[in-house]
Short mmCIF file of C-alpha atoms in Angstrom, two decimals:
data_model
loop_
_atom_site.label_atom_id
_atom_site.label_comp_id
_atom_site.label_asym_id
_atom_site.label_seq_id
_atom_site.Cartn_x
_atom_site.Cartn_y
_atom_site.Cartn_z
CA MET P 1 -124.73 -154.13 71.55
CA ARG P 2 -127.72 -154.69 69.25
CA ALA P 3 -125.49 -154.89 66.18
CA SER P 4 -123.83 -158.00 67.55
CA ARG P 5 -127.17 -159.74 68.24
CA ARG P 6 -128.54 -161.96 65.49
CA ILE P 7 -132.17 -162.78 64.80
CA LEU P 8 -133.54 -165.50 62.54
CA CYS P 9 -136.96 -164.51 61.12
CA VAL P 10 -139.06 -167.27 59.58
CA GLU P 11 -142.16 -166.14 57.70
CA ASP P 12 -143.63 -167.51 54.46
CA GLN P 13 -145.34 -164.27 53.43
CA ALA P 14 -142.61 -162.44 51.52
CA ASP P 15 -143.93 -158.93 52.21
CA LEU P 16 -144.23 -159.56 55.95
CA LEU P 17 -140.78 -161.17 56.07
CA ASP P 18 -139.33 -158.13 54.30
CA ASP P 19 -141.08 -155.82 56.79
CA LEU P 20 -139.82 -157.82 59.78
CA VAL P 21 -136.24 -157.85 58.50
CA LEU P 22 -136.38 -154.11 57.77
CA GLU P 23 -137.92 -153.14 61.14
CA LEU P 24 -135.48 -155.26 63.14
CA SER P 25 -132.49 -154.14 61.06
CA ASP P 26 -133.51 -150.49 61.45
CA HIS P 27 -133.66 -151.16 65.19
CA GLY P 28 -130.00 -152.24 65.10
CA TYR P 29 -130.18 -156.04 64.94
CA ARG P 30 -128.51 -158.31 62.38
CA VAL P 31 -131.34 -160.26 60.78
CA GLU P 32 -131.55 -163.25 58.45
CA GLY P 33 -134.84 -164.27 56.86
CA CYS P 34 -136.18 -167.65 55.73
CA ARG P 35 -139.51 -168.53 54.14
CA ASP P 36 -139.87 -172.11 55.40
CA GLY P 37 -139.03 -174.25 58.40
CA HIS P 38 -136.58 -176.58 56.64
CA ALA P 39 -134.43 -173.70 55.37
CA ALA P 40 -134.60 -172.08 58.81
CA LEU P 41 -133.43 -175.24 60.58
CA ALA P 42 -130.53 -175.63 58.14
CA LEU P 43 -129.47 -172.00 58.63
CA PHE P 44 -129.91 -172.18 62.41
CA SER P 45 -127.82 -175.37 62.54
CA ALA P 46 -125.00 -173.73 60.55
CA GLU P 47 -124.91 -170.30 62.23
CA ARG P 48 -125.38 -168.77 65.67
CA PHE P 49 -128.54 -166.79 66.43
CA ASP P 50 -129.70 -165.07 69.62
CA LEU P 51 -133.44 -165.18 68.85
CA ILE P 52 -135.89 -166.86 66.49
CA ILE P 53 -139.03 -165.04 65.36
CA CYS P 54 -141.21 -167.57 63.61
CA ASP P 55 -144.63 -167.91 62.03
CA ILE P 56 -146.63 -170.87 63.37
CA GLN P 57 -147.93 -172.00 59.98
CA LEU P 58 -145.17 -172.53 57.44
CA PRO P 59 -144.91 -174.73 54.37
CA GLY P 60 -143.23 -178.08 55.00
CA MET P 61 -142.28 -177.72 58.64
CA GLY P 62 -144.36 -175.45 60.86
CA GLY P 63 -143.01 -173.15 63.53
CA ILE P 64 -143.83 -175.42 66.47
CA GLU P 65 -142.04 -178.37 64.81
CA LEU P 66 -139.10 -176.09 63.97
CA LEU P 67 -138.76 -175.01 67.59
CA ASN P 68 -139.14 -178.62 68.75
CA ARG P 69 -136.21 -179.61 66.52
CA VAL P 70 -134.14 -176.65 67.72
CA ARG P 71 -134.78 -177.80 71.30
CA GLN P 72 -133.24 -181.19 70.39
CA LEU P 73 -129.92 -179.65 69.29
CA PRO P 74 -126.91 -179.51 71.64
CA GLU P 75 -127.62 -177.44 74.75
CA GLU P 76 -125.82 -174.22 73.81
CA ARG P 77 -127.93 -174.01 70.65
CA SER P 78 -131.20 -175.43 71.93
CA GLU P 79 -131.90 -172.72 74.49
CA VAL P 80 -132.28 -169.83 72.05
CA PRO P 81 -135.43 -167.84 72.86
CA ALA P 82 -138.26 -167.72 70.34
CA ILE P 83 -141.20 -165.49 69.52
CA PHE P 84 -144.14 -166.93 67.58
CA LEU P 85 -146.30 -165.05 65.09
CA SER P 86 -149.67 -166.27 63.88
CA ALA P 87 -152.76 -165.11 62.08
CA PHE P 88 -154.72 -167.07 64.68
CA GLY P 89 -155.10 -166.38 68.39
CA ASP P 90 -156.30 -169.93 69.08
CA PRO P 91 -155.55 -170.72 72.76
CA GLU P 92 -154.50 -174.29 71.85
CA VAL P 93 -151.90 -172.99 69.43
CA VAL P 94 -150.66 -170.47 71.99
CA ARG P 95 -150.33 -173.27 74.58
CA ALA P 96 -148.47 -175.48 72.10
CA GLY P 97 -146.03 -172.67 71.37
CA THR P 98 -145.39 -171.84 74.99
CA ALA P 99 -144.98 -175.55 75.78
CA GLN P 100 -142.00 -175.49 73.41
CA GLY P 101 -140.60 -172.52 75.30
CA ALA P 102 -141.72 -169.57 73.20
CA ALA P 103 -141.05 -166.36 75.11
CA ALA P 104 -143.86 -164.44 73.38
CA TYR P 105 -146.72 -164.87 70.92
CA PHE P 106 -148.03 -162.15 68.61
CA VAL P 107 -151.19 -162.27 66.50
CA LYS P 108 -150.87 -160.74 63.02
CA PRO P 109 -150.99 -158.00 62.02
CA VAL P 110 -148.02 -157.39 64.28
CA ASP P 111 -147.66 -154.12 66.17
CA TYR P 112 -143.95 -153.46 65.61
CA ARG P 113 -143.60 -151.32 68.74
CA ASP P 114 -144.80 -154.22 70.87
CA LEU P 115 -142.67 -156.74 68.97
CA LEU P 116 -139.54 -154.57 69.25
CA GLY P 117 -140.20 -154.07 72.96
CA SER P 118 -140.34 -157.84 73.46
CA VAL P 119 -137.23 -158.39 71.34
CA ASP P 120 -135.30 -155.77 73.34
CA THR P 121 -136.42 -157.34 76.63
CA ILE P 122 -135.50 -160.87 75.54
CA MET P 123 -132.11 -159.72 74.28
CA ARG P 124 -131.43 -157.83 77.52
CA ILE P 125 -132.33 -160.89 79.61
CA GLY P 126 -130.18 -163.10 77.38
CA SER P 127 -127.15 -160.88 77.86
CA ASP P 128 -127.30 -160.95 81.67
#
């Protein structure tokens, strides 16, 4: 089941993006990576994804703006769940992310066991 589920990872730090893609791929998911919000929106608009994992602070278009634009797409695409990553645990940023419908928020450095647990839970809920 995991192999059919697609995740879009958006992270501007190349080493962290590589780690995320590797961890999620090793866990059985199909993963695409982008380093900025504009590229992510273009890819998301062209292909189907089951989850977005996105850094809050990105060059050009930040993660909150990206998710806001995703939420404006046609309904079947706009409801994709999202997980935010950030170097900051600022409560205002967390609230802004959850206001856009983020299912989870992780402060970097990310504990991959916790992240994978959340991803598995979100994917399980999405398949019900």
